[in-house]
Coordinates of C-alpha atoms in Angstrom, one line a residue:
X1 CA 161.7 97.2 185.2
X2 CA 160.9 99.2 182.3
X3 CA 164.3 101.6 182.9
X4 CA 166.5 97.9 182.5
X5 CA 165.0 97.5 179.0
X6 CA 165.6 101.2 178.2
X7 CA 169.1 101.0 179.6
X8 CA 170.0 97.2 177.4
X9 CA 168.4 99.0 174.3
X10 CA 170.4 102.0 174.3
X11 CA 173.6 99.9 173.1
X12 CA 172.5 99.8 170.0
X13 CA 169.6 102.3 169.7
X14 CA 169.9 106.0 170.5
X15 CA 167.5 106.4 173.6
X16 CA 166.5 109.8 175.4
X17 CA 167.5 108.7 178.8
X18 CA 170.6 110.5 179.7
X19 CA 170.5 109.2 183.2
X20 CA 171.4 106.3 182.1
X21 CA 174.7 106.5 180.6
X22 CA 175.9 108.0 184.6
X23 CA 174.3 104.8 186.2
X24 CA 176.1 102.7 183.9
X25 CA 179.2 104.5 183.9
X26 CA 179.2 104.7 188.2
X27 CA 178.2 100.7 188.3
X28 CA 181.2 98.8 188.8
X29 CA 181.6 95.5 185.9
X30 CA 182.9 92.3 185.3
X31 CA 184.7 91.7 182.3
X32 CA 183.0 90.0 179.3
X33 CA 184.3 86.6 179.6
X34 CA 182.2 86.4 183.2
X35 CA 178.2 86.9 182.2
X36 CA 176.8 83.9 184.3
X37 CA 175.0 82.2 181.0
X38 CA 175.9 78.7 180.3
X39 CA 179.4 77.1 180.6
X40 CA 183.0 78.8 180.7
X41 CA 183.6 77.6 177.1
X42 CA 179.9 78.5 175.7
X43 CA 181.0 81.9 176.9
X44 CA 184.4 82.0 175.4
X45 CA 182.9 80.9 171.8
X46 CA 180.6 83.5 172.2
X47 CA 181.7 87.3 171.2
X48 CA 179.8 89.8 174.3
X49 CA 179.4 93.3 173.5
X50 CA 180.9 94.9 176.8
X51 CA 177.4 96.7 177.1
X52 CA 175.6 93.8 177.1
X53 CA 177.8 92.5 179.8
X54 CA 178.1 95.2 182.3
X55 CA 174.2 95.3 182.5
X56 CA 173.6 91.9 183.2
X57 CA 176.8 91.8 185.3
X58 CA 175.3 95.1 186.8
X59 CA 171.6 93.2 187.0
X60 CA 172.7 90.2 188.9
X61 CA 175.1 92.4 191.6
X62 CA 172.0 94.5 192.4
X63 CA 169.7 91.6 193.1
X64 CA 172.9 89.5 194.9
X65 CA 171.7 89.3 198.4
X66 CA 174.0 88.8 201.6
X67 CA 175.7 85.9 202.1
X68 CA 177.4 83.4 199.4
X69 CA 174.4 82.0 196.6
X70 CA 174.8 81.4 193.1
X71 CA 176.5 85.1 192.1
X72 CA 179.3 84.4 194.5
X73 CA 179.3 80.4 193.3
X74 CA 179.3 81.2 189.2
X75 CA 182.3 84.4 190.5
X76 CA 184.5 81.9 191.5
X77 CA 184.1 79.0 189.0
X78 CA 184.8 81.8 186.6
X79 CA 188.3 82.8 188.9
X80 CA 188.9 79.2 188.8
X81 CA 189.1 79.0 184.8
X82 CA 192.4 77.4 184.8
X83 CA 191.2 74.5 186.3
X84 CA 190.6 72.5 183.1
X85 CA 188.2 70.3 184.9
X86 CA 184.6 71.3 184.9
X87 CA 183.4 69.3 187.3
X88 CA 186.9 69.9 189.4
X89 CA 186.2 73.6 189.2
X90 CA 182.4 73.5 190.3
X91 CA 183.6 71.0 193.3
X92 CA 186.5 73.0 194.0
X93 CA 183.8 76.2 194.5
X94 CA 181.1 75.0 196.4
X95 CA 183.5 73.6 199.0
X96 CA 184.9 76.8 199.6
X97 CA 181.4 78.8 199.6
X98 CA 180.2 75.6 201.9
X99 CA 181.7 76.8 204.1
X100 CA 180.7 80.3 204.5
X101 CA 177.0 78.2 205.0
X102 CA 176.2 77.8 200.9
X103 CA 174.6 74.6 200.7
X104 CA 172.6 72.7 197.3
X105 CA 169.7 73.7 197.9
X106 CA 170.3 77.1 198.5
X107 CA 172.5 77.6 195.3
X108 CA 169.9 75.8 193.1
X109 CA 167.3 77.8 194.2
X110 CA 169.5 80.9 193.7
X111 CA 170.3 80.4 190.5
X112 CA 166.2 79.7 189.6
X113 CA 165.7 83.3 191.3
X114 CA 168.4 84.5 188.8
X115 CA 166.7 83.1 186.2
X116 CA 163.6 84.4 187.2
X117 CA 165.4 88.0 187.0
X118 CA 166.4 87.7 183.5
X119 CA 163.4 86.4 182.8
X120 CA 161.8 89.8 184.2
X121 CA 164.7 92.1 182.3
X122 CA 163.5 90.2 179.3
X123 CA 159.9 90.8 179.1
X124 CA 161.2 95.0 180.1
X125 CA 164.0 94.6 177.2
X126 CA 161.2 93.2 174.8
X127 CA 158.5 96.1 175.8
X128 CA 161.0 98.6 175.1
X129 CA 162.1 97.1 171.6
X130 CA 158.2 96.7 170.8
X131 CA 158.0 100.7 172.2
X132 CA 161.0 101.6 170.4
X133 CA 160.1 99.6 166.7
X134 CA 157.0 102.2 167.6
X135 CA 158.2 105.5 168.2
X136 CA 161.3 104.7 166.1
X137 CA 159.9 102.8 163.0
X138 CA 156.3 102.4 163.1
X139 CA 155.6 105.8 163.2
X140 CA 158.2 107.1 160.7
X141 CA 156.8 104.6 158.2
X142 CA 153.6 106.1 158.8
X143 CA 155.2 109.7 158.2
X144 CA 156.9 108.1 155.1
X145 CA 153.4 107.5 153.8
X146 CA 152.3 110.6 154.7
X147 CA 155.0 112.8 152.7
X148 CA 154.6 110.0 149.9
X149 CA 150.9 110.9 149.7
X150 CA 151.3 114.4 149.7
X151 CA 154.2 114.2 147.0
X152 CA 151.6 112.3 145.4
X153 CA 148.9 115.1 145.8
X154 CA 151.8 117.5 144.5
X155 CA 152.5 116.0 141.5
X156 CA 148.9 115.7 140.3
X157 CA 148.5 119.3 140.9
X158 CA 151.6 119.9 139.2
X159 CA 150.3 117.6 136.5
X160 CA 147.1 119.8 136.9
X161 CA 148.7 123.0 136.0
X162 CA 151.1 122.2 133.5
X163 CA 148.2 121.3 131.8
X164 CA 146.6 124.8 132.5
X165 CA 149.6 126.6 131.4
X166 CA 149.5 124.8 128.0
X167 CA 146.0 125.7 127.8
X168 CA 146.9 129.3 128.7
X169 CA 149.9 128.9 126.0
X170 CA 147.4 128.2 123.3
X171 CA 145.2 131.2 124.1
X172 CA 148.1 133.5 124.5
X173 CA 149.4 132.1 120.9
X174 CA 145.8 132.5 119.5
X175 CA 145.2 136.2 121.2
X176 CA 148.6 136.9 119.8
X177 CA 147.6 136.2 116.8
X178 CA 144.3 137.7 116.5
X179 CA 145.7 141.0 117.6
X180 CA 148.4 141.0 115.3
X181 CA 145.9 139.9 112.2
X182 CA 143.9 142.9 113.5
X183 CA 146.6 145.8 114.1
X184 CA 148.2 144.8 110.5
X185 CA 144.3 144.6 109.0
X186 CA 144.0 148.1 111.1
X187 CA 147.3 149.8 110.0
X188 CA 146.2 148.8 106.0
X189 CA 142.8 150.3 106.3
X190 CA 144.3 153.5 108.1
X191 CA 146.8 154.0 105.0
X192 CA 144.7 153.8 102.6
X193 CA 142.0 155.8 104.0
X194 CA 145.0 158.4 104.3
X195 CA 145.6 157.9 101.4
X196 CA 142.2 158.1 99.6
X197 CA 141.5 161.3 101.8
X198 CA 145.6 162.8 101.2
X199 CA 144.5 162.1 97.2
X200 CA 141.0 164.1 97.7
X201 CA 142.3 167.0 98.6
X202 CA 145.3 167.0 96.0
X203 CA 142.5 166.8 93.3
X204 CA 139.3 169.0 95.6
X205 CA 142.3 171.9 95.2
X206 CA 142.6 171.0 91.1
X207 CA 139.2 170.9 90.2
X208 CA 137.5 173.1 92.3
X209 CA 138.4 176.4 91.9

């Protein structure tokens, strides 16, 4: 039953079951306006996705067995429509499926089984939402976390080595400056040792003869 949930679900929730769409597409269905759920005008006040309808319509003809029960009963109450009359109309139908051997009994308690089927189709629909909220929203939340904690984690370290490189920009400022105090302090001692030495032998050639 699992496969009915996956196939209801897939209306409005991209599923992975490609089989699916060719069993819905090869299943023959009744228009909207039939689905077998309440009376002709709670159906009519009530807007029915086609997709919605062709699977029950689809669910009820596959567990129809032979011979005339509720399917064939709420089939033609809805081909009677234009009789106004409810009660008229539901009359009007059992006296012609009476006498193909439907009785009361037998289209109460095939309408309970019908119910019983949806009932079943529910609890599969509802496991498949639950599976789906799971695989589909549950677990990319959890994802979400993830890459927010590790965008997290990145930013710290980001935090981390910006600070770094403005330590590293102070010592390169401070190294820049020590070398440069120390080349210009190297450069004056070299000229005027030059200089000094350049004068020495100007005056070692004057005086010494």
């Amino acid at each position: 039953m699992a496969s009915l949930g996956k196939k209801i679900l897939s209306a409005f929730i991209e599923m992975e079951d490609k089989t699916t769409k060719n069993e819905d597409a090869a299943a023959p269905s009744l228009p909207a306006s039939h689905v077998p759920a309440g009376s002709q005008e709670g159906r009519a006040a009530t807007s029915i996705d086609a997709k919605f309808s062709d699977h029950f319509n689809r669910l009820f003809a596959d567990a129809n067995l032979p011979g005339p029960d509720y399917y064939e009963f709420f089939k033609m109450t809805d081909a009677m429509h234009v009789i106004k009359d409810e009660g008229a109309r539901f009359s009007a139908a059992f006296a012609g499926l009476q006498a193909q051997g439907l009785d009361k009994q037998k289209l109460l308690s095939s309408a309970q089984e019908y119910v019983k089927i949806l009932d079943a189709d529910a609890a599969a629909f509802h496991n498949t939402v639950d599976q789906a909220l799971l695989d589909k929203v549950q677990n990319k939340k959890k994802e979400m976390e993830e890459v927010q904690q590790r965008i997290q984690k990145l930013s710290q370290e980001i935090v981390s080595l910006q600070q770094q490189i403005g330590v590293l920009t102070k010592e390169v400022a401070e190294n820049e400056a020590k070398i440069e105090s120390n080349s210009s302090g190297y450069e004056a001692a070299l000229a005027a040792s030059r200089n000094k030495l350049l004068q020495d032998i100007e005056k070692i050639k004057q005086y010494i003869l």
